[in-house]
GROMACS .gro file of C-alpha atoms in nm:
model
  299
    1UNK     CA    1   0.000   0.000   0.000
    2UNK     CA    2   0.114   0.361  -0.088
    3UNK     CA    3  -0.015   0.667   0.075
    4UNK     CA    4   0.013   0.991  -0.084
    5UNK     CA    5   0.004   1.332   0.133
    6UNK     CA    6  -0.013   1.292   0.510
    7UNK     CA    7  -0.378   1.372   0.705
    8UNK     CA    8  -0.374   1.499   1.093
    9UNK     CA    9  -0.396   1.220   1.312
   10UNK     CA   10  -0.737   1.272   1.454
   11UNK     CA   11  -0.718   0.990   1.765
   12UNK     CA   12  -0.438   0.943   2.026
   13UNK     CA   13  -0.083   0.988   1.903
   14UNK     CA   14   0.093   0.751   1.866
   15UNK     CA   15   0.434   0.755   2.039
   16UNK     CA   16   0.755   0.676   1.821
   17UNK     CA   17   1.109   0.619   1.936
   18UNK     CA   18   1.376   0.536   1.666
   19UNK     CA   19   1.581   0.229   1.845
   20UNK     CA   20   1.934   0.279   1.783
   21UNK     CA   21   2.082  -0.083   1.901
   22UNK     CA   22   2.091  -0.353   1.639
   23UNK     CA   23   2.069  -0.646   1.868
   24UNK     CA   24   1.717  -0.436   2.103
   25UNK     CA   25   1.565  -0.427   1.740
   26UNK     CA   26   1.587  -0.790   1.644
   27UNK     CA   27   1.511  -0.892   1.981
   28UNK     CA   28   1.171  -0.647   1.953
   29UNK     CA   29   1.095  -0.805   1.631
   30UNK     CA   30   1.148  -1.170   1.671
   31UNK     CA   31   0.988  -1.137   2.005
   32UNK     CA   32   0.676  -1.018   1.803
   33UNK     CA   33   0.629  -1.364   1.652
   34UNK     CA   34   0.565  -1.203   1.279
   35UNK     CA   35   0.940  -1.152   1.205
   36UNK     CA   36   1.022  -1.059   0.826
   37UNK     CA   37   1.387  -1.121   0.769
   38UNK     CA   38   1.318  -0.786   0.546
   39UNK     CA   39   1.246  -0.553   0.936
   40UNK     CA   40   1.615  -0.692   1.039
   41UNK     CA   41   1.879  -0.466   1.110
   42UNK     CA   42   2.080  -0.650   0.895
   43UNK     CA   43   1.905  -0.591   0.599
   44UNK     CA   44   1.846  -0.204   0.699
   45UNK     CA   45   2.247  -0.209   0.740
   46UNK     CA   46   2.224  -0.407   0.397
   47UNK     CA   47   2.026  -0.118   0.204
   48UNK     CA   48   2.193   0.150   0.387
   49UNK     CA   49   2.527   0.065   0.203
   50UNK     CA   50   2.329   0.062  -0.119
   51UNK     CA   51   2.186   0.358  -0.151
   52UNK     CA   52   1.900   0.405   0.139
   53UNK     CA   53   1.866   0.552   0.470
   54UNK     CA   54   1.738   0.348   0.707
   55UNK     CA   55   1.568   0.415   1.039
   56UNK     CA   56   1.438   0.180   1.297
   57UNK     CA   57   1.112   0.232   1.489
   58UNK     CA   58   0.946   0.118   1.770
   59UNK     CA   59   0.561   0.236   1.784
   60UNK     CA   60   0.366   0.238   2.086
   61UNK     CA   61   0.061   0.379   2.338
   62UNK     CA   62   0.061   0.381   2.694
   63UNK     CA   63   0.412   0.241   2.750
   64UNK     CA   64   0.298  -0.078   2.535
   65UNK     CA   65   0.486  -0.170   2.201
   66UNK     CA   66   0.266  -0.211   1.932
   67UNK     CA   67   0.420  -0.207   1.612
   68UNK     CA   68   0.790  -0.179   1.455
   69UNK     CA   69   0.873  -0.051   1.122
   70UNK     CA   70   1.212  -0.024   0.968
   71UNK     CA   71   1.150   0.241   0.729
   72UNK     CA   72   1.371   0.322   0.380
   73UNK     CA   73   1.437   0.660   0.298
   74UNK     CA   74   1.590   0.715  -0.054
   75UNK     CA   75   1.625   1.062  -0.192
   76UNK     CA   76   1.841   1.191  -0.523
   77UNK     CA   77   2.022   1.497  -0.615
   78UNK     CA   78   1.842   1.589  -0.926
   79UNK     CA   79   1.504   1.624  -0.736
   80UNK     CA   80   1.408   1.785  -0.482
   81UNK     CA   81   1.233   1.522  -0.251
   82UNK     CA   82   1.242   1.145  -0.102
   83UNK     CA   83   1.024   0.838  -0.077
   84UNK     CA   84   0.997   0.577   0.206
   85UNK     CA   85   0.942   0.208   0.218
   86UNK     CA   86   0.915  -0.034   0.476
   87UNK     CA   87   0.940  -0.378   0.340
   88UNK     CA   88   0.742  -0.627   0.490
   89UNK     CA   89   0.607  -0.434   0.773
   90UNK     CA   90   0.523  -0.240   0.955
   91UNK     CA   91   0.501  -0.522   1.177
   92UNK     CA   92   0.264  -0.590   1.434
   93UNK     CA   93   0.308  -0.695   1.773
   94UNK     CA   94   0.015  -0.762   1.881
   95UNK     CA   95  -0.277  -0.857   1.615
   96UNK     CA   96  -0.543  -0.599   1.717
   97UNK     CA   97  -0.685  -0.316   1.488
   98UNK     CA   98  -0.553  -0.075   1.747
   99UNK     CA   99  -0.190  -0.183   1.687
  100UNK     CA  100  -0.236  -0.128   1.236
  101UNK     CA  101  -0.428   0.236   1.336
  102UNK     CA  102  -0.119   0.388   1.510
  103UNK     CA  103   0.113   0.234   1.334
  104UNK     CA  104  -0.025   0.404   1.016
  105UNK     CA  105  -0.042   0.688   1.189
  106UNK     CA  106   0.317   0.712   1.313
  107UNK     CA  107   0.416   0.639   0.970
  108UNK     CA  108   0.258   0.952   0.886
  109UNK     CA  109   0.336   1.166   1.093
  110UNK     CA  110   0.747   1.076   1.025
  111UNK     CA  111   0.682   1.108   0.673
  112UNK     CA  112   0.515   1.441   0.747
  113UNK     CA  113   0.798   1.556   0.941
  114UNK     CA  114   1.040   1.411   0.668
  115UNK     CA  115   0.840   1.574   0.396
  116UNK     CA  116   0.863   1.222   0.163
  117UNK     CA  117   0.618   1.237  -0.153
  118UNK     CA  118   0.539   0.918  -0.062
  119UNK     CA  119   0.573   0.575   0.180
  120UNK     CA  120   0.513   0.240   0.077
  121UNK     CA  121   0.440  -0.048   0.327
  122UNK     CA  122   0.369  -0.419   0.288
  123UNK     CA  123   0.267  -0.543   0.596
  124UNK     CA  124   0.194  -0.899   0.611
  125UNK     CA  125  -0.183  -0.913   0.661
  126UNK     CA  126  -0.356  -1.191   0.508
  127UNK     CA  127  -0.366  -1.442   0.805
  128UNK     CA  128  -0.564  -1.232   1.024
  129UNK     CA  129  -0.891  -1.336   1.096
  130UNK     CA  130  -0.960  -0.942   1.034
  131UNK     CA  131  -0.790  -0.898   0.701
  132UNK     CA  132  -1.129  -0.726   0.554
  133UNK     CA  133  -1.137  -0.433   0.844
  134UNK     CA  134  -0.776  -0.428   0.767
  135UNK     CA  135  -0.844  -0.323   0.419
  136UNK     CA  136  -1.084  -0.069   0.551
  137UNK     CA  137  -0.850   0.061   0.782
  138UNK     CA  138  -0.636   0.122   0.547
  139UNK     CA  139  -0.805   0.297   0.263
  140UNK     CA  140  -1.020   0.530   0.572
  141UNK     CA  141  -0.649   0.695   0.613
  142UNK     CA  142  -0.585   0.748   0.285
  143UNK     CA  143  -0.392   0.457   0.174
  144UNK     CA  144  -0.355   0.309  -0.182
  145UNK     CA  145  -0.301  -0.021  -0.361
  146UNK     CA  146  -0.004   0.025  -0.459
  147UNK     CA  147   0.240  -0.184  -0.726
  148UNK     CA  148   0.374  -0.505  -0.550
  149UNK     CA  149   0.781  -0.500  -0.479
  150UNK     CA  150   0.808  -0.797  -0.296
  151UNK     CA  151   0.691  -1.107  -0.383
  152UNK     CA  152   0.291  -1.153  -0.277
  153UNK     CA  153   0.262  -1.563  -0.408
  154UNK     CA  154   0.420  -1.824  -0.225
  155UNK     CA  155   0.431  -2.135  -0.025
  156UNK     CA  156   0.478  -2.239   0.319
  157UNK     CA  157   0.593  -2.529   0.428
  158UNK     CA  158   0.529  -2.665   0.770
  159UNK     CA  159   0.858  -2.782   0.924
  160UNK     CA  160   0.768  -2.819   1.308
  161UNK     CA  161   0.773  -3.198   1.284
  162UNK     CA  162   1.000  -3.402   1.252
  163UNK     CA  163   1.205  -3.512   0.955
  164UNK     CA  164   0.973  -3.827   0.864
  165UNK     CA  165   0.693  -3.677   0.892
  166UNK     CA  166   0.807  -3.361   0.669
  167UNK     CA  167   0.920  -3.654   0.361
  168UNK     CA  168   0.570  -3.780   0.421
  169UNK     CA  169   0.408  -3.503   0.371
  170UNK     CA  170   0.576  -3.459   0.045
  171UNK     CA  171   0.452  -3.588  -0.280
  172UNK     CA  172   0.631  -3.916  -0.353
  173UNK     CA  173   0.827  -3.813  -0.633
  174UNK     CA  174   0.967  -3.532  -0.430
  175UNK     CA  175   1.100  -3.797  -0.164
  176UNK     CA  176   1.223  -3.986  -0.438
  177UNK     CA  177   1.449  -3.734  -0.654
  178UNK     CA  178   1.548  -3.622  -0.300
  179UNK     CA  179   1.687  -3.987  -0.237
  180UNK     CA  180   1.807  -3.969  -0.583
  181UNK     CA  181   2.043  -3.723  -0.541
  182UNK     CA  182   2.215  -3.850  -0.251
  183UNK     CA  183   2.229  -4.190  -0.440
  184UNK     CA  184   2.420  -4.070  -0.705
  185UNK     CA  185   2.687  -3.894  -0.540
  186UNK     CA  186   2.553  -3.494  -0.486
  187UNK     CA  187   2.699  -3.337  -0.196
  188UNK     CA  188   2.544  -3.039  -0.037
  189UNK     CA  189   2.765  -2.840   0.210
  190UNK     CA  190   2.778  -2.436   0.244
  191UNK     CA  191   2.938  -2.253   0.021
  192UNK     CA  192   3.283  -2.051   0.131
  193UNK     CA  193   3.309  -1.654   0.030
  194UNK     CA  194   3.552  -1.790  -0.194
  195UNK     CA  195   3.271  -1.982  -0.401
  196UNK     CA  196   3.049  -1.718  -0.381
  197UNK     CA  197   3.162  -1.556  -0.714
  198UNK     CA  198   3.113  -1.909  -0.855
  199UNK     CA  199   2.735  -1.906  -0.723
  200UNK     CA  200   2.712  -1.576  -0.862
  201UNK     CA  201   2.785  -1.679  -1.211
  202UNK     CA  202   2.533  -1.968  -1.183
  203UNK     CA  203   2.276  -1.753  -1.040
  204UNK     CA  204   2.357  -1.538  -1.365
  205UNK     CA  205   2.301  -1.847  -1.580
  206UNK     CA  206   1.989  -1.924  -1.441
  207UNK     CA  207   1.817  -1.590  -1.486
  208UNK     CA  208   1.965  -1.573  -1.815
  209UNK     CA  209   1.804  -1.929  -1.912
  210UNK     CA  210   1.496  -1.860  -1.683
  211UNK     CA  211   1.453  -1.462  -1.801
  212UNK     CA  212   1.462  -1.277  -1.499
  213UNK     CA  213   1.653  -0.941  -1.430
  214UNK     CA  214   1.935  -1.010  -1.147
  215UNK     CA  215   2.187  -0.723  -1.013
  216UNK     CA  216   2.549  -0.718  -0.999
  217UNK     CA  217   2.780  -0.918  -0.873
  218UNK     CA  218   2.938  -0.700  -0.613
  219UNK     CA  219   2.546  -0.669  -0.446
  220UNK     CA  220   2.506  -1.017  -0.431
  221UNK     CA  221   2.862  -1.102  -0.239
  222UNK     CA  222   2.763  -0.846   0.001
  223UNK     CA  223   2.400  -0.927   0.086
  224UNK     CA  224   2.563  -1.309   0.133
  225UNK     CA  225   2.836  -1.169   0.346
  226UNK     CA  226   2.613  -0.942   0.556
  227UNK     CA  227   2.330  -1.223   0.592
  228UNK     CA  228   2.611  -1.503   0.673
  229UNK     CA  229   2.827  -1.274   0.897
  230UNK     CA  230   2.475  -1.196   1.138
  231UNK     CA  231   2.420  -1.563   1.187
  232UNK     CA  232   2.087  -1.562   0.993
  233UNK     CA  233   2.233  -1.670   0.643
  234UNK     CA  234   2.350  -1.940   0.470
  235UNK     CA  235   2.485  -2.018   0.089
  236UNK     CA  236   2.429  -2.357   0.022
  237UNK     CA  237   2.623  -2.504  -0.354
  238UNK     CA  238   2.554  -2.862  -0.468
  239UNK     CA  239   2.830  -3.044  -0.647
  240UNK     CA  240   2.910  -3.366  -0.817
  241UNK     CA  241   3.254  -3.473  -0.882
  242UNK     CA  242   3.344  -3.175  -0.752
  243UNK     CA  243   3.114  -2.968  -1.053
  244UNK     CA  244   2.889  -2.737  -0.942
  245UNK     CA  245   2.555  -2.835  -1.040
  246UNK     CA  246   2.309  -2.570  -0.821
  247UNK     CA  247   2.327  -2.339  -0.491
  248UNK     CA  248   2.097  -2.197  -0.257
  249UNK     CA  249   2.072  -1.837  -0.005
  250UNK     CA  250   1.855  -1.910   0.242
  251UNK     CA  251   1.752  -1.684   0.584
  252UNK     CA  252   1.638  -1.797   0.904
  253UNK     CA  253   1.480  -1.527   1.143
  254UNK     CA  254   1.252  -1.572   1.412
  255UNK     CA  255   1.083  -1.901   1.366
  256UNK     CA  256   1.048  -1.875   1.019
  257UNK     CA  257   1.290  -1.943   0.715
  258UNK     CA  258   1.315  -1.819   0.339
  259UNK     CA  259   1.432  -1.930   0.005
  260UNK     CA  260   1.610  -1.644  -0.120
  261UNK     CA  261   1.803  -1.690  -0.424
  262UNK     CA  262   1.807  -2.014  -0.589
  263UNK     CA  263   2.015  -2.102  -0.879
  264UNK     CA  264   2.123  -2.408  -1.113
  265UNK     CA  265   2.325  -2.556  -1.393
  266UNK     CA  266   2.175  -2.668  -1.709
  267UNK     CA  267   2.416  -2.959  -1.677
  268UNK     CA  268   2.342  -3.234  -1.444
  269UNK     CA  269   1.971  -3.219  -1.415
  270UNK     CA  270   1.932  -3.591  -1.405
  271UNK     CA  271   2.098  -3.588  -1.061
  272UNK     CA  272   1.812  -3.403  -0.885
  273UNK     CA  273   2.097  -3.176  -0.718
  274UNK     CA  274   1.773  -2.910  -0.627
  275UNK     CA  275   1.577  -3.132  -0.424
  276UNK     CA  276   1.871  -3.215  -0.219
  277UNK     CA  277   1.944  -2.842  -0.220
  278UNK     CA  278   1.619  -2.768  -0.090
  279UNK     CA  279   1.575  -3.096   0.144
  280UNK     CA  280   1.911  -2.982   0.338
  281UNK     CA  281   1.821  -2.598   0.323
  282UNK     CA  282   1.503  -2.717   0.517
  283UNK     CA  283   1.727  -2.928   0.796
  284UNK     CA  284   1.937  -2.617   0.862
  285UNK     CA  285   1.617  -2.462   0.931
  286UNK     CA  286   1.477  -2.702   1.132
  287UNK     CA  287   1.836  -2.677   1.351
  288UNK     CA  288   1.812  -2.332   1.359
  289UNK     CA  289   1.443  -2.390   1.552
  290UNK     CA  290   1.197  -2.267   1.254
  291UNK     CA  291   0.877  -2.372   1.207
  292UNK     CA  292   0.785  -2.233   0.900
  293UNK     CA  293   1.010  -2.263   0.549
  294UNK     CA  294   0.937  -1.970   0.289
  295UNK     CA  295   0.938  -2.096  -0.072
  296UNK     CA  296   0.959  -1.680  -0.135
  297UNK     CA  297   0.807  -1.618  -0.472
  298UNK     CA  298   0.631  -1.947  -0.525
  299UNK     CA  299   0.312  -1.932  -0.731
   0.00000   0.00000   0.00000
C-alpha cells in the first residue's frame, strides 16, 4: 500500500522512538512472533550501504509496544524530494486493529515531518482473521493499492515436525528425486566466500536461461556476506565430482525461514541436485528452531 500526502492524526498519538541498538531491534521483532527477515537490522544495514537511509522504529501507546517498522528513505540529487518504504512491515506486535491504526499513523506523521512524496508499506496481513477491516482501515487513512515490490505468491511449508513426517508429507516423487540425489553422489555443504563468485555466475546463468533481471555481482557477495556474517544466512552449492551443479541463499529469522536466491546448472539435471538443495536448506532450518520454510516467490 502507498499513501500519498499525510492527514492529521485525529485519535491518540501515537508515540515513536527510533531504536538505535541492532541487537534491542531484532530482539523487539522476533519477540513479536511475525518476524520478516526484510524488518532486520541487517538488511536495513544491507540497504543503507546501497543507496537508502534506514531508520528503525518502535511504535507504541501507553508504554505498550505495538508495532515496529524499519523504514527506507531514498532521496536523489536531481530532485528535490524522497520516498519511504518499509518492506514487509510495519510489523505488528500484537494482532489488534488498534496496533495497524497507530502504526499508520506514526508512519505519517514521520513522513510528514520528513516531507517524503510518498511511503510504501507491505505489511503482512492476510492471516488475520480481520484482514477485511484491515483493508478498511487502510483505505479510511488514505492509503492506496499500490504496485507489488516484494513477492505476494508463495508457499509455506510446515517444518515443526519431525524429519519423517516432513518426507511424508511430500509428494512421492519429491521424496524420491530427494533420495536420488544423494544416491548418485551430490553433496550439499555451504558454500565458502571464496565460491560465492562461482554461485554468482550460476545464479547469472539461471536468470539468463529462466529470463529474470538479477543485479550485480558486487550486491550479491555483500547481501551473502552481511546475511552469513549476522548468523541468519547461509549459501548452500551442490556439487558432483566436484562440478557445481546448483546453490541456494537461504535466511532464518525468528521461527520462520526463506528461500532467497536459488540457482542451477543446465548440466546435471538428471541428478536431482535441487531437491537435495532444498531438502538440506530445510534441515538447517529445522536446527536453527523454525517452524515455517518460505518458498519466497512461489506461485
Amino acid at each position: 500500500m502507498t499513501a500519498f500526502g499525510w492527514p492529521s492524526v485525529a485519535e491518540s498519538t501515537p508515540s515513536v522512538e527510533q531504536v538505535l541498538s541492532a541487537g534491542e531491534w531484532d530482539a523487539l521483532v522476533t519477540s513479536s512472533g511475525r518476524a520478516h527477515f526484510l524488518q532486520s537490522s541487517t538488511w536495513a544495514q544491507f540497504k543503507s550501504a546501497h543507496g537508502w537511509q534506514a531508520r528503525l522504529y518502535r511504535i507504541g501507546s501507553a508504554g505498550r509496544t505495538l508495532a515496529l517498522a524499519s523504514l527506507l528513505q531514498r532521496g536523489w540529487t536531481a530532485v528535490p524530494f524522497a520516498i519511504g518504504y518499509v518492506p514487509r512491515g510495519p510489523v505488528l506486535c500484537t494482532p489488534q486493529q488498534e496496533a495497524l491504526e497507530l502504526a499508520l499513523a506514526a508512519l505519517e506523521q514521520v513522513a510528514a515531518q520528513e516531507q517524503l512524496l510518498f511511503v510504501k508499506i507491505e505489511p503482512e496481513l492476510f492471516d488475520l482473521p480481520w484482514h477485511p477491516e484491515a483493508v478498511s482501515i487502510l483505505e479510511r487513512r488514505g492509503w492506496r493499492k499500490g504496485q507489488d515490490i516484494q513477492f505476494r505468491n508463495t508457499v509455506l511449508l510446515d517444518i515443526s515436525q519431525g524429519e519423517e513426517q516432513i518426507l511424508a508429507a511430500m509428494k512421492p516423487k519429491t521424496r524420491y528425486n530427494i533420495r536420488l540425489a544423494a544416491r548418485r553422489g551430490v553433496l550439499v555443504s555451504a558454500a565458502t566466500p571464496e565460491e560465492w563468485p562461482g554461485v554468482y555466475a550460476l545464479y547469472r546463468e539461471t536468470a539468463r536461461r529462466d529470463g529474470f533481471i538479477i543485479r550485480a555481482q558486487s550486491y550479491y557477495l555483500d547481501l551473502w556476506r552481511r546475511l552469513v556474517s549476522a548468523g541468519i544466512g547461509v549459501v548452500l552449492k551442490a556439487t558432483w565430482q566436484g562440478q557445481l551443479l546448483a546453490a541456494l541463499v537461504a535466511v532464518a529469522f525468528g521461527h520462520k525461514a526463506w528461500y532467497l536466491h536459488g540457482a542451477s546448472s543446465s548440466e546435471g539435471r538428471n541428478l536431482m541436485p535441487t531437491y537435495l538443495l532444498q531438502w538440506e536448506a530445510i534441515r538447517w532450518a529445522r536446527a536453527r528452531g523454525c517452524t515455517l520454510y518460505d518458498m519466497w516467490g512461489a506461485p
